[in-house]
mmCIF file of C-alpha atoms in Angstrom:
data_model
loop_
_atom_site.group_PDB
_atom_site.id
_atom_site.type_symbol
_atom_site.label_atom_id
_atom_site.label_comp_id
_atom_site.label_asym_id
_atom_site.label_seq_id
_atom_site.Cartn_x
_atom_site.Cartn_y
_atom_site.Cartn_z
ATOM 1 C CA UNK A 1 -1.532 10.887 -38.795
ATOM 2 C CA UNK A 2 -1.812 10.712 -34.876
ATOM 3 C CA UNK A 3 1.921 11.012 -33.046
ATOM 4 C CA UNK A 4 1.662 8.626 -30.289
ATOM 5 C CA UNK A 5 2.465 11.319 -26.930
ATOM 6 C CA UNK A 6 -0.560 13.002 -28.581
ATOM 7 C CA UNK A 7 -3.467 9.742 -27.081
ATOM 8 C CA UNK A 8 -1.518 8.107 -24.756
ATOM 9 C CA UNK A 9 0.490 9.495 -21.162
ATOM 10 C CA UNK A 10 4.582 9.321 -20.784
ATOM 11 C CA UNK A 11 3.902 6.594 -18.092
ATOM 12 C CA UNK A 12 2.949 4.183 -21.455
ATOM 13 C CA UNK A 13 5.637 4.557 -23.905
ATOM 14 C CA UNK A 14 7.464 1.910 -22.460
ATOM 15 C CA UNK A 15 4.853 -0.905 -22.160
ATOM 16 C CA UNK A 16 3.012 -0.346 -25.443
ATOM 17 C CA UNK A 17 7.406 -1.087 -26.994
ATOM 18 C CA UNK A 18 6.845 -4.306 -25.529
ATOM 19 C CA UNK A 19 3.125 -4.925 -26.650
ATOM 20 C CA UNK A 20 3.997 -4.286 -29.989
ATOM 21 C CA UNK A 21 6.984 -6.912 -29.681
ATOM 22 C CA UNK A 22 4.838 -9.609 -29.051
ATOM 23 C CA UNK A 23 6.255 -9.777 -25.555
ATOM 24 C CA UNK A 24 3.130 -10.385 -23.187
ATOM 25 C CA UNK A 25 -0.090 -11.878 -23.815
ATOM 26 C CA UNK A 26 -1.605 -11.211 -20.035
ATOM 27 C CA UNK A 27 -1.756 -7.335 -19.517
ATOM 28 C CA UNK A 28 -2.429 -6.467 -16.268
ATOM 29 C CA UNK A 29 -3.438 -2.360 -15.939
ATOM 30 C CA UNK A 30 -3.666 -1.291 -12.331
ATOM 31 C CA UNK A 31 -4.042 2.424 -11.157
ATOM 32 C CA UNK A 32 -6.208 4.816 -9.515
ATOM 33 C CA UNK A 33 -8.581 7.947 -10.656
ATOM 34 C CA UNK A 34 -7.276 9.611 -14.041
ATOM 35 C CA UNK A 35 -4.414 7.328 -14.717
ATOM 36 C CA UNK A 36 -5.737 6.779 -18.509
ATOM 37 C CA UNK A 37 -4.983 3.150 -17.938
ATOM 38 C CA UNK A 38 -8.817 2.187 -19.880
ATOM 39 C CA UNK A 39 -8.052 4.836 -22.829
ATOM 40 C CA UNK A 40 -4.828 3.187 -23.234
ATOM 41 C CA UNK A 41 -6.738 -0.442 -22.929
ATOM 42 C CA UNK A 42 -8.230 0.864 -25.900
ATOM 43 C CA UNK A 43 -6.079 2.133 -28.003
ATOM 44 C CA UNK A 44 -3.577 -0.812 -27.678
ATOM 45 C CA UNK A 45 -6.856 -2.470 -29.176
ATOM 46 C CA UNK A 46 -7.958 -0.968 -31.728
ATOM 47 C CA UNK A 47 -3.877 0.163 -33.154
ATOM 48 C CA UNK A 48 -4.465 -3.970 -33.380
ATOM 49 C CA UNK A 49 -7.457 -4.273 -34.993
ATOM 50 C CA UNK A 50 -6.223 -1.920 -37.645
ATOM 51 C CA UNK A 51 -2.590 -3.675 -38.190
ATOM 52 C CA UNK A 52 -4.835 -7.692 -37.626
ATOM 53 C CA UNK A 53 -7.915 -7.218 -40.034
ATOM 54 C CA UNK A 54 -8.893 -10.597 -38.435
ATOM 55 C CA UNK A 55 -8.525 -9.715 -35.183
ATOM 56 C CA UNK A 56 -12.205 -8.946 -32.960
ATOM 57 C CA UNK A 57 -12.626 -8.535 -29.751
ATOM 58 C CA UNK A 58 -14.812 -8.717 -26.724
ATOM 59 C CA UNK A 59 -15.159 -5.984 -23.969
ATOM 60 C CA UNK A 60 -16.534 -7.025 -20.316
ATOM 61 C CA UNK A 61 -17.792 -5.928 -16.684
ATOM 62 C CA UNK A 62 -18.772 -8.962 -14.350
ATOM 63 C CA UNK A 63 -22.694 -7.777 -14.998
ATOM 64 C CA UNK A 64 -24.189 -7.020 -18.298
ATOM 65 C CA UNK A 65 -26.497 -4.006 -16.716
ATOM 66 C CA UNK A 66 -22.934 -2.292 -16.302
ATOM 67 C CA UNK A 67 -22.045 -2.099 -19.684
ATOM 68 C CA UNK A 68 -23.009 1.073 -21.923
ATOM 69 C CA UNK A 69 -22.565 3.624 -19.722
ATOM 70 C CA UNK A 70 -18.951 2.222 -19.549
ATOM 71 C CA UNK A 71 -17.355 -0.036 -21.123
ATOM 72 C CA UNK A 72 -19.247 0.768 -24.632
ATOM 73 C CA UNK A 73 -19.088 5.088 -23.191
ATOM 74 C CA UNK A 74 -15.194 4.650 -23.106
ATOM 75 C CA UNK A 75 -15.042 2.973 -26.875
ATOM 76 C CA UNK A 76 -16.626 5.299 -27.815
ATOM 77 C CA UNK A 77 -14.904 8.235 -26.484
ATOM 78 C CA UNK A 78 -12.094 6.839 -27.277
ATOM 79 C CA UNK A 79 -12.678 6.300 -30.936
ATOM 80 C CA UNK A 80 -14.092 9.803 -31.213
ATOM 81 C CA UNK A 81 -10.710 11.195 -29.393
ATOM 82 C CA UNK A 82 -8.857 9.106 -31.934
ATOM 83 C CA UNK A 83 -11.190 10.541 -35.062
ATOM 84 C CA UNK A 84 -12.307 8.173 -36.192
ATOM 85 C CA UNK A 85 -15.474 8.063 -35.492
ATOM 86 C CA UNK A 86 -16.583 8.308 -38.956
ATOM 87 C CA UNK A 87 -14.697 4.026 -39.374
ATOM 88 C CA UNK A 88 -17.098 2.493 -37.102
ATOM 89 C CA UNK A 89 -20.751 2.110 -36.748
ATOM 90 C CA UNK A 90 -21.779 1.620 -32.971
ATOM 91 C CA UNK A 91 -25.171 -0.276 -32.182
ATOM 92 C CA UNK A 92 -27.081 -0.628 -29.480
ATOM 93 C CA UNK A 93 -28.755 -4.776 -30.010
ATOM 94 C CA UNK A 94 -26.578 -6.693 -29.988
ATOM 95 C CA UNK A 95 -23.766 -4.275 -28.683
ATOM 96 C CA UNK A 96 -21.407 -3.573 -30.547
ATOM 97 C CA UNK A 97 -18.921 -1.159 -32.953
ATOM 98 C CA UNK A 98 -18.081 -2.408 -36.333
ATOM 99 C CA UNK A 99 -15.358 -0.568 -38.075
ATOM 100 C CA UNK A 100 -16.831 -0.099 -41.285
ATOM 101 C CA UNK A 101 -14.192 -1.106 -43.672
ATOM 102 C CA UNK A 102 -13.370 -4.754 -42.603
ATOM 103 C CA UNK A 103 -16.267 -5.562 -41.197
ATOM 104 C CA UNK A 104 -13.716 -6.475 -37.171
ATOM 105 C CA UNK A 105 -16.633 -6.263 -34.324
ATOM 106 C CA UNK A 106 -16.074 -4.356 -30.896
ATOM 107 C CA UNK A 107 -18.343 -6.937 -28.571
ATOM 108 C CA UNK A 108 -19.351 -6.186 -25.613
ATOM 109 C CA UNK A 109 -21.029 -8.443 -22.755
ATOM 110 C CA UNK A 110 -21.179 -9.151 -19.463
ATOM 111 C CA UNK A 111 -20.032 -12.110 -17.978
ATOM 112 C CA UNK A 112 -23.039 -13.145 -15.448
ATOM 113 C CA UNK A 113 -24.239 -14.391 -18.781
ATOM 114 C CA UNK A 114 -21.327 -17.022 -19.773
ATOM 115 C CA UNK A 115 -23.883 -19.356 -22.402
ATOM 116 C CA UNK A 116 -23.668 -15.853 -24.287
ATOM 117 C CA UNK A 117 -20.032 -15.874 -24.249
ATOM 118 C CA UNK A 118 -19.832 -19.520 -25.998
ATOM 119 C CA UNK A 119 -22.559 -18.510 -28.369
ATOM 120 C CA UNK A 120 -20.521 -14.515 -29.987
ATOM 121 C CA UNK A 121 -21.322 -14.355 -33.600
ATOM 122 C CA UNK A 122 -18.060 -12.409 -34.451
ATOM 123 C CA UNK A 123 -18.932 -13.038 -38.351
ATOM 124 C CA UNK A 124 -15.707 -13.600 -39.524
ATOM 125 C CA UNK A 125 -11.606 -13.618 -38.640
ATOM 126 C CA UNK A 126 -11.684 -14.766 -34.417
ATOM 127 C CA UNK A 127 -11.036 -13.385 -31.419
ATOM 128 C CA UNK A 128 -7.405 -11.855 -30.350
ATOM 129 C CA UNK A 129 -8.881 -9.692 -27.616
ATOM 130 C CA UNK A 130 -10.602 -9.452 -24.436
ATOM 131 C CA UNK A 131 -11.061 -6.728 -22.579
ATOM 132 C CA UNK A 132 -12.446 -6.857 -18.381
ATOM 133 C CA UNK A 133 -13.435 -3.709 -17.165
ATOM 134 C CA UNK A 134 -13.517 -3.617 -13.147
ATOM 135 C CA UNK A 135 -11.823 -6.824 -13.054
ATOM 136 C CA UNK A 136 -11.804 -6.473 -9.376
ATOM 137 C CA UNK A 137 -15.319 -7.270 -8.937
ATOM 138 C CA UNK A 138 -15.488 -10.955 -10.483
ATOM 139 C CA UNK A 139 -15.164 -13.879 -8.364
ATOM 140 C CA UNK A 140 -11.480 -14.696 -8.690
ATOM 141 C CA UNK A 141 -9.166 -16.640 -11.324
ATOM 142 C CA UNK A 142 -11.535 -19.731 -11.822
ATOM 143 C CA UNK A 143 -14.279 -17.888 -13.185
ATOM 144 C CA UNK A 144 -11.597 -15.439 -15.895
ATOM 145 C CA UNK A 145 -10.083 -18.602 -16.526
ATOM 146 C CA UNK A 146 -13.460 -20.065 -17.918
ATOM 147 C CA UNK A 147 -14.332 -16.640 -19.853
ATOM 148 C CA UNK A 148 -11.155 -17.043 -21.830
ATOM 149 C CA UNK A 149 -11.067 -20.484 -22.825
ATOM 150 C CA UNK A 150 -14.951 -19.686 -23.909
ATOM 151 C CA UNK A 151 -13.395 -16.372 -25.775
ATOM 152 C CA UNK A 152 -9.898 -17.859 -26.893
ATOM 153 C CA UNK A 153 -10.124 -21.282 -27.683
ATOM 154 C CA UNK A 154 -9.885 -22.899 -31.865
ATOM 155 C CA UNK A 155 -7.226 -22.054 -34.040
ATOM 156 C CA UNK A 156 -3.378 -21.178 -32.021
ATOM 157 C CA UNK A 157 -3.339 -17.600 -32.856
ATOM 158 C CA UNK A 158 -1.518 -15.151 -30.674
ATOM 159 C CA UNK A 159 -4.281 -13.465 -28.487
ATOM 160 C CA UNK A 160 -3.813 -10.612 -25.763
ATOM 161 C CA UNK A 161 -6.058 -9.953 -22.143
ATOM 162 C CA UNK A 162 -6.125 -6.253 -20.121
ATOM 163 C CA UNK A 163 -7.363 -6.301 -17.052
ATOM 164 C CA UNK A 164 -8.307 -2.474 -15.764
ATOM 165 C CA UNK A 165 -8.520 -2.150 -12.124
ATOM 166 C CA UNK A 166 -8.843 -0.150 -9.572
ATOM 167 C CA UNK A 167 -6.828 -1.723 -6.127
ATOM 168 C CA UNK A 168 -9.213 -2.884 -3.779
ATOM 169 C CA UNK A 169 -7.543 -1.245 -0.350
ATOM 170 C CA UNK A 170 -7.258 -4.816 0.746
ATOM 171 C CA UNK A 171 -4.263 -7.451 0.411
ATOM 172 C CA UNK A 172 -6.792 -9.958 1.081
ATOM 173 C CA UNK A 173 -8.381 -8.654 -2.566
ATOM 174 C CA UNK A 174 -8.197 -11.543 -4.974
ATOM 175 C CA UNK A 175 -6.311 -9.757 -7.792
ATOM 176 C CA UNK A 176 -4.513 -7.686 -5.457
ATOM 177 C CA UNK A 177 -2.588 -11.716 -4.785
ATOM 178 C CA UNK A 178 -3.331 -12.694 -7.922
ATOM 179 C CA UNK A 179 -0.595 -9.835 -9.135
ATOM 180 C CA UNK A 180 2.044 -10.749 -6.988
ATOM 181 C CA UNK A 181 2.243 -14.165 -8.915
ATOM 182 C CA UNK A 182 5.060 -13.873 -11.771
ATOM 183 C CA UNK A 183 3.752 -15.844 -14.432
ATOM 184 C CA UNK A 184 5.384 -16.358 -18.532
ATOM 185 C CA UNK A 185 3.390 -13.896 -19.948
ATOM 186 C CA UNK A 186 1.969 -12.171 -17.167
ATOM 187 C CA UNK A 187 3.412 -8.134 -17.077
ATOM 188 C CA UNK A 188 1.725 -6.242 -14.316
ATOM 189 C CA UNK A 189 1.564 -1.724 -15.019
ATOM 190 C CA UNK A 190 0.864 1.006 -12.437
ATOM 191 C CA UNK A 191 0.150 5.096 -13.086
ATOM 192 C CA UNK A 192 -1.512 7.471 -12.187
ATOM 193 C CA UNK A 193 -2.653 10.700 -12.399
ATOM 194 C CA UNK A 194 0.560 12.366 -12.103
ATOM 195 C CA UNK A 195 2.267 11.307 -14.971
ATOM 196 C CA UNK A 196 -0.366 12.662 -17.455
ATOM 197 C CA UNK A 197 -0.452 15.602 -19.231
ATOM 198 C CA UNK A 198 -2.671 17.870 -17.079
ATOM 199 C CA UNK A 199 -4.850 19.590 -19.558
ATOM 200 C CA UNK A 200 -6.193 16.471 -19.513
ATOM 201 C CA UNK A 201 -7.698 15.988 -16.651
ATOM 202 C CA UNK A 202 -8.699 20.044 -16.432
ATOM 203 C CA UNK A 203 -8.998 21.544 -13.486
ATOM 204 C CA UNK A 204 -11.697 20.438 -11.510
ATOM 205 C CA UNK A 205 -9.994 16.534 -11.863
ATOM 206 C CA UNK A 206 -6.060 18.616 -10.039
ATOM 207 C CA UNK A 207 -8.422 20.385 -7.483
ATOM 208 C CA UNK A 208 -10.247 17.710 -5.956
ATOM 209 C CA UNK A 209 -7.144 15.504 -5.681
ATOM 210 C CA UNK A 210 -4.840 18.235 -4.320
ATOM 211 C CA UNK A 211 -7.856 18.575 -1.436
ATOM 212 C CA UNK A 212 -8.074 14.644 -0.895
ATOM 213 C CA UNK A 213 -4.903 14.892 -0.696
ATOM 214 C CA UNK A 214 -5.102 17.886 1.982
ATOM 215 C CA UNK A 215 -7.733 16.261 4.287
ATOM 216 C CA UNK A 216 -7.711 12.455 3.848
ATOM 217 C CA UNK A 217 -3.829 10.980 2.821
ATOM 218 C CA UNK A 218 -4.801 7.497 3.169
ATOM 219 C CA UNK A 219 -8.266 7.955 0.734
ATOM 220 C CA UNK A 220 -6.268 9.575 -1.667
ATOM 221 C CA UNK A 221 -3.270 7.181 -2.179
ATOM 222 C CA UNK A 222 -5.850 4.821 -2.763
ATOM 223 C CA UNK A 223 -8.451 6.566 -5.230
ATOM 224 C CA UNK A 224 -6.064 8.756 -6.828
ATOM 225 C CA UNK A 225 -2.310 6.573 -6.958
ATOM 226 C CA UNK A 226 -4.256 3.433 -6.467
ATOM 227 C CA UNK A 227 -2.604 1.956 -3.859
ATOM 228 C CA UNK A 228 -3.151 -1.218 -2.208
ATOM 229 C CA UNK A 229 -3.515 0.765 1.525
ATOM 230 C CA UNK A 230 -4.795 -2.130 3.870
ATOM 231 C CA UNK A 231 -8.213 -2.129 6.028
ATOM 232 C CA UNK A 232 -6.105 -1.071 9.171
ATOM 233 C CA UNK A 233 -6.848 -4.838 10.283
ATOM 234 C CA UNK A 234 -4.400 -6.900 8.307
ATOM 235 C CA UNK A 235 -1.920 -8.331 10.930
ATOM 236 C CA UNK A 236 1.570 -8.844 8.511
ATOM 237 C CA UNK A 237 1.782 -5.196 6.790
ATOM 238 C CA UNK A 238 5.718 -5.937 6.838
ATOM 239 C CA UNK A 239 4.984 -8.942 3.717
ATOM 240 C CA UNK A 240 6.957 -9.023 0.225
ATOM 241 C CA UNK A 241 5.827 -11.578 -2.612
ATOM 242 C CA UNK A 242 7.925 -11.929 -5.442
ATOM 243 C CA UNK A 243 10.727 -14.114 -6.518
ATOM 244 C CA UNK A 244 13.572 -15.109 -4.761
ATOM 245 C CA UNK A 245 15.526 -16.187 -7.683
ATOM 246 C CA UNK A 246 18.764 -19.383 -7.362
ATOM 247 C CA UNK A 247 21.536 -16.616 -7.395
ATOM 248 C CA UNK A 248 20.113 -15.476 -3.671
ATOM 249 C CA UNK A 249 19.348 -18.732 -1.784
ATOM 250 C CA UNK A 250 23.391 -19.469 -3.504
ATOM 251 C CA UNK A 251 24.216 -17.203 -0.857
ATOM 252 C CA UNK A 252 22.008 -17.938 2.089
ATOM 253 C CA UNK A 253 23.650 -18.774 4.656
ATOM 254 C CA UNK A 254 21.319 -18.703 8.553
ATOM 255 C CA UNK A 255 19.542 -21.103 6.940
ATOM 256 C CA UNK A 256 16.409 -21.756 9.526
ATOM 257 C CA UNK A 257 13.276 -24.928 9.298
ATOM 258 C CA UNK A 258 9.348 -25.074 11.239
ATOM 259 C CA UNK A 259 7.268 -27.799 10.845
ATOM 260 C CA UNK A 260 3.707 -28.061 11.543
ATOM 261 C CA UNK A 261 1.435 -31.026 11.607
ATOM 262 C CA UNK A 262 -1.524 -31.323 9.969
ATOM 263 C CA UNK A 263 -4.625 -33.295 11.303
ATOM 264 C CA UNK A 264 -7.708 -34.760 9.894
ATOM 265 C CA UNK A 265 -8.744 -31.862 7.570
ATOM 266 C CA UNK A 266 -5.557 -29.369 9.152
ATOM 267 C CA UNK A 267 -2.425 -29.542 6.614
ATOM 268 C CA UNK A 268 1.068 -30.044 7.296
ATOM 269 C CA UNK A 269 3.464 -27.438 6.634
ATOM 270 C CA UNK A 270 7.004 -27.269 6.361
ATOM 271 C CA UNK A 271 9.164 -24.167 5.555
ATOM 272 C CA UNK A 272 12.574 -23.552 5.020
ATOM 273 C CA UNK A 273 14.022 -20.036 4.816
ATOM 274 C CA UNK A 274 17.247 -17.613 5.659
ATOM 275 C CA UNK A 275 17.055 -15.077 8.115
ATOM 276 C CA UNK A 276 19.274 -12.100 7.931
ATOM 277 C CA UNK A 277 19.665 -10.421 11.596
ATOM 278 C CA UNK A 278 21.335 -8.083 10.717
ATOM 279 C CA UNK A 279 19.097 -6.531 8.184
ATOM 280 C CA UNK A 280 15.862 -7.623 9.612
ATOM 281 C CA UNK A 281 14.837 -9.857 6.855
ATOM 282 C CA UNK A 282 13.130 -12.979 6.069
ATOM 283 C CA UNK A 283 13.492 -14.780 3.465
ATOM 284 C CA UNK A 284 10.761 -17.943 2.820
ATOM 285 C CA UNK A 285 11.513 -20.200 -0.133
ATOM 286 C CA UNK A 286 11.042 -23.176 0.352
ATOM 287 C CA UNK A 287 8.091 -25.164 1.196
ATOM 288 C CA UNK A 288 6.101 -28.307 1.056
ATOM 289 C CA UNK A 289 2.544 -29.417 2.806
ATOM 290 C CA UNK A 290 -0.797 -30.837 2.445
ATOM 291 C CA UNK A 291 -4.001 -33.128 3.959
ATOM 292 C CA UNK A 292 -2.983 -36.698 5.176
ATOM 293 C CA UNK A 293 0.350 -37.257 4.734
ATOM 294 C CA UNK A 294 2.138 -39.523 7.051
ATOM 295 C CA UNK A 295 5.310 -39.687 8.436
ATOM 296 C CA UNK A 296 7.433 -41.715 6.424
ATOM 297 C CA UNK A 297 5.808 -39.716 3.653
ATOM 298 C CA UNK A 298 7.094 -36.629 4.988
ATOM 299 C CA UNK A 299 9.852 -38.252 5.603
ATOM 300 C CA UNK A 300 10.939 -38.563 1.983
ATOM 301 C CA UNK A 301 9.211 -35.436 0.386
ATOM 302 C CA UNK A 302 11.382 -33.084 3.043
ATOM 303 C CA UNK A 303 14.429 -35.697 3.426
ATOM 304 C CA UNK A 304 16.973 -33.598 0.993
ATOM 305 C CA UNK A 305 16.471 -30.659 4.121
ATOM 306 C CA UNK A 306 18.053 -32.049 6.331
ATOM 307 C CA UNK A 307 21.493 -30.154 6.409
ATOM 308 C CA UNK A 308 19.347 -27.783 8.894
ATOM 309 C CA UNK A 309 17.949 -28.846 12.130
ATOM 310 C CA UNK A 310 14.063 -28.364 11.673
ATOM 311 C CA UNK A 311 12.110 -27.049 14.337
ATOM 312 C CA UNK A 312 8.332 -28.494 15.124
ATOM 313 C CA UNK A 313 5.193 -28.332 17.080
ATOM 314 C CA UNK A 314 5.979 -29.968 20.211
ATOM 315 C CA UNK A 315 2.283 -30.762 21.109
ATOM 316 C CA UNK A 316 2.512 -33.552 18.790
ATOM 317 C CA UNK A 317 5.309 -36.270 20.581
ATOM 318 C CA UNK A 318 5.022 -38.790 19.131
ATOM 319 C CA UNK A 319 5.019 -37.512 15.738
ATOM 320 C CA UNK A 320 8.927 -36.126 15.966
ATOM 321 C CA UNK A 321 9.773 -39.106 17.838
ATOM 322 C CA UNK A 322 8.956 -41.614 14.691
ATOM 323 C CA UNK A 323 10.234 -38.007 12.267
ATOM 324 C CA UNK A 324 13.132 -38.160 14.088
ATOM 325 C CA UNK A 325 12.799 -42.196 14.362
ATOM 326 C CA UNK A 326 13.242 -42.078 10.190
ATOM 327 C CA UNK A 327 16.500 -39.986 10.835
ATOM 328 C CA UNK A 328 14.987 -36.783 10.430
ATOM 329 C CA UNK A 329 17.305 -33.888 12.605
ATOM 330 C CA UNK A 330 13.936 -32.503 14.335
ATOM 331 C CA UNK A 331 13.169 -31.164 18.020
ATOM 332 C CA UNK A 332 9.757 -29.508 18.891
ATOM 333 C CA UNK A 333 9.284 -25.944 19.634
ATOM 334 C CA UNK A 334 9.890 -24.480 23.145
ATOM 335 C CA UNK A 335 6.712 -22.914 23.439
ATOM 336 C CA UNK A 336 5.649 -20.837 26.520
ATOM 337 C CA UNK A 337 3.654 -18.001 28.111
ATOM 338 C CA UNK A 338 2.657 -15.773 25.137
ATOM 339 C CA UNK A 339 4.223 -17.787 22.915
ATOM 340 C CA UNK A 340 2.193 -16.614 19.963
ATOM 341 C CA UNK A 341 1.573 -12.914 20.626
ATOM 342 C CA UNK A 342 5.822 -13.006 21.090
ATOM 343 C CA UNK A 343 6.541 -14.859 18.000
ATOM 344 C CA UNK A 344 3.975 -12.773 15.863
ATOM 345 C CA UNK A 345 4.549 -9.507 17.185
ATOM 346 C CA UNK A 346 8.300 -10.318 16.191
ATOM 347 C CA UNK A 347 7.748 -11.047 12.480
ATOM 348 C CA UNK A 348 5.249 -7.948 12.731
ATOM 349 C CA UNK A 349 9.049 -6.000 13.695
ATOM 350 C CA UNK A 350 10.914 -7.053 11.105
ATOM 351 C CA UNK A 351 11.660 -4.529 7.804
ATOM 352 C CA UNK A 352 10.391 -7.448 5.679
ATOM 353 C CA UNK A 353 8.967 -11.040 4.933
ATOM 354 C CA UNK A 354 10.203 -11.877 1.818
ATOM 355 C CA UNK A 355 8.267 -14.980 0.073
ATOM 356 C CA UNK A 356 8.874 -16.552 -3.070
ATOM 357 C CA UNK A 357 4.764 -17.041 -4.512
ATOM 358 C CA UNK A 358 5.588 -20.368 -6.680
ATOM 359 C CA UNK A 359 8.169 -21.539 -3.938
ATOM 360 C CA UNK A 360 5.979 -21.772 -1.256
ATOM 361 C CA UNK A 361 2.282 -20.279 -1.992
ATOM 362 C CA UNK A 362 0.903 -21.508 1.424
ATOM 363 C CA UNK A 363 3.289 -19.746 3.239
ATOM 364 C CA UNK A 364 2.242 -16.531 0.842
ATOM 365 C CA UNK A 365 -0.971 -17.118 0.579
ATOM 366 C CA UNK A 366 -1.814 -17.035 4.821
ATOM 367 C CA UNK A 367 1.274 -13.526 5.689
ATOM 368 C CA UNK A 368 -1.506 -12.110 3.323
ATOM 369 C CA UNK A 369 -4.315 -12.698 4.110
ATOM 370 C CA UNK A 370 -3.994 -13.019 8.063
ATOM 371 C CA UNK A 371 -6.345 -11.024 9.578
ATOM 372 C CA UNK A 372 -7.734 -9.440 12.577
ATOM 373 C CA UNK A 373 -11.014 -11.258 13.288
ATOM 374 C CA UNK A 374 -14.312 -9.170 13.624
ATOM 375 C CA UNK A 375 -17.433 -9.497 15.965
ATOM 376 C CA UNK A 376 -21.024 -9.413 15.784
ATOM 377 C CA UNK A 377 -21.380 -6.225 17.698
ATOM 378 C CA UNK A 378 -18.805 -4.192 14.493
ATOM 379 C CA UNK A 379 -15.524 -5.026 17.032
ATOM 380 C CA UNK A 380 -12.368 -6.142 16.392
ATOM 381 C CA UNK A 381 -11.563 -9.251 18.451
ATOM 382 C CA UNK A 382 -7.704 -8.169 20.200
ATOM 383 C CA UNK A 383 -6.468 -11.873 19.860
ATOM 384 C CA UNK A 384 -4.032 -13.415 17.286
ATOM 385 C CA UNK A 385 -7.233 -15.463 14.942
ATOM 386 C CA UNK A 386 -6.064 -19.331 15.099
ATOM 387 C CA UNK A 387 -7.261 -20.348 11.873
ATOM 388 C CA UNK A 388 -5.129 -20.268 8.206
ATOM 389 C CA UNK A 389 -1.900 -20.155 10.315
ATOM 390 C CA UNK A 390 0.079 -23.612 9.832
ATOM 391 C CA UNK A 391 3.216 -21.983 7.687
ATOM 392 C CA UNK A 392 2.626 -18.852 10.111
ATOM 393 C CA UNK A 393 3.680 -21.767 12.968
ATOM 394 C CA UNK A 394 6.256 -23.090 11.616
ATOM 395 C CA UNK A 395 7.832 -20.085 10.925
ATOM 396 C CA UNK A 396 7.467 -18.913 14.341
ATOM 397 C CA UNK A 397 8.708 -22.663 15.453
ATOM 398 C CA UNK A 398 12.018 -22.025 13.352
ATOM 399 C CA UNK A 399 13.252 -18.738 14.773
ATOM 400 C CA UNK A 400 11.627 -19.171 18.687
ATOM 401 C CA UNK A 401 15.961 -18.849 19.051
ATOM 402 C CA UNK A 402 16.629 -16.029 16.679
ATOM 403 C CA UNK A 403 13.180 -13.949 18.359
ATOM 404 C CA UNK A 404 14.254 -14.820 22.251
ATOM 405 C CA UNK A 405 17.498 -13.929 22.089
ATOM 406 C CA UNK A 406 16.641 -10.060 20.496
ATOM 407 C CA UNK A 407 13.416 -10.100 23.010
ATOM 408 C CA UNK A 408 13.623 -6.986 24.196
ATOM 409 C CA UNK A 409 13.716 -5.226 20.455
ATOM 410 C CA UNK A 410 10.654 -6.937 20.055
ATOM 411 C CA UNK A 411 8.784 -5.643 23.370
ATOM 412 C CA UNK A 412 10.467 -2.027 22.072
ATOM 413 C CA UNK A 413 8.759 -3.067 18.259
ATOM 414 C CA UNK A 414 5.884 -5.058 18.009
ATOM 415 C CA UNK A 415 3.331 -2.994 19.195
ATOM 416 C CA UNK A 416 0.833 -3.642 16.112
ATOM 417 C CA UNK A 417 -2.156 -5.468 18.798
ATOM 418 C CA UNK A 418 -5.013 -3.436 17.817
ATOM 419 C CA UNK A 419 -7.574 -1.374 20.044
ATOM 420 C CA UNK A 420 -11.177 -3.012 20.550
ATOM 421 C CA UNK A 421 -13.285 -0.915 18.035
ATOM 422 C CA UNK A 422 -15.757 -0.703 15.820
ATOM 423 C CA UNK A 423 -15.272 -0.986 12.388
ATOM 424 C CA UNK A 424 -16.998 -0.465 9.242
ATOM 425 C CA UNK A 425 -15.825 -2.715 6.028
#
C-alpha cells in the first residue's frame, strides 16, 4: 500500500481531505515551478477512478499539439511513480490511457477542436473528471463553460473539474480575476516549492530558485512562488477582492455614495461604500449600473439608499435636477483643476480598496483592470486613461470631501504616476 504522505506534498493534505468528503466540484490549483500541483491533480483523479469504476477522465490543454509532452507525459510519469505502470495501457492514436482492469479511460484532447469533445467515445461509464492544464492559456470562462457543457452533459452524477495554472503576472488576466470570485463548490488552492520535500525536487532545482531569488526577486516571486506580481502598468495595486459580509456591513457608519451618468453607449453607475479614514480602508459593497437607464428608473433602483447623500457627476446638471425632483438627496461633484488625478492618487494612497465582486462586479472589474496605456512608440502615457472608469469616477465623487480634508497627506503619498519610459510586455 502507498501512504498519502509519500506521494503528495504536505501543502495538499487538507485539500485532499476536503475532496474526499465531496465538498468541492471545482478545484483551482495555482502555483509556481516545483509546486507539484499537476502531480497532485493526477493523483486525486487516479484515486477517484479507483473508487468509482464508472469514472472516466478528459484531460486538456488549449491546443492539441501541446498534449503529448505535457499532460499525457505527466500522467504517465505519475502512474509510474505510484508503481502502477503494469495496470495501465497507454495509446497514442487516439491519445488515451486505459485502466486495464475496468476499461476506464483517461482521454487527452485539445480544446481548439470543440467538435471532437462532443464525440468522445468513453466506452463505459461517464466522464466524471475534467482536467484543464495551463488553464490561463484558454480564452476565458465562456470557453471553459462550453467545454464543460460538452463533457458533463447527461446524467446527474457527481463531477469535478480541476484547473492547473501558474498565475499570469497581471491582475488583468482573466484567470487572476476569475479565481477572486467566490462561488459555491469552488476552492482555490495556492502552493509553491517550499512545501515540497527537498529530495523530491533535487539540488539543481533548489539552486536555480535560490539564484533567481538573489538576482531578480520579482521574477522569483512570479516563477517560483506563483505570485501575481503585476506588469508595472496597474494603477491600483491596493485592491482586495473578497466577500464583504452582512455582519461587516452592519457596523459600517461612514457611508458614502457616488453616481456617474451614462450616455447612449456608456453605463450609469452607482456605488455605496464605507470609508474607514482611521485605517485608510475603503469598502465598496453595493452597486447598480446599466446602459440606457432613464432617470426615473435610476431613482426606482436606488431610492432605498436615499438615507445617505449621493454625489453625482456635475457635468450633468439636468440629470441632477431631475433626480432631485424625484426625491433623491443628490448634488454635483465640485471637481476643479486636477480633480481626476488628485482623486486617483488619493485612492492609491489608501491601505486597501476592498470590493465585493458579487455585490459590485463593475467596480471590481474596473479597479482591477485600470492601467496606464502604452503609446505606439512603446512609451507609457503619463495621464490617467478616460475609459472603463465609471465606477472609479463615482467613487472619486463620493469621497471628494474626505480627500480634500486630507489633501496634504495625499500629496505626500500619492506618487504612483509613471515615468515616461519604454516597456516590453
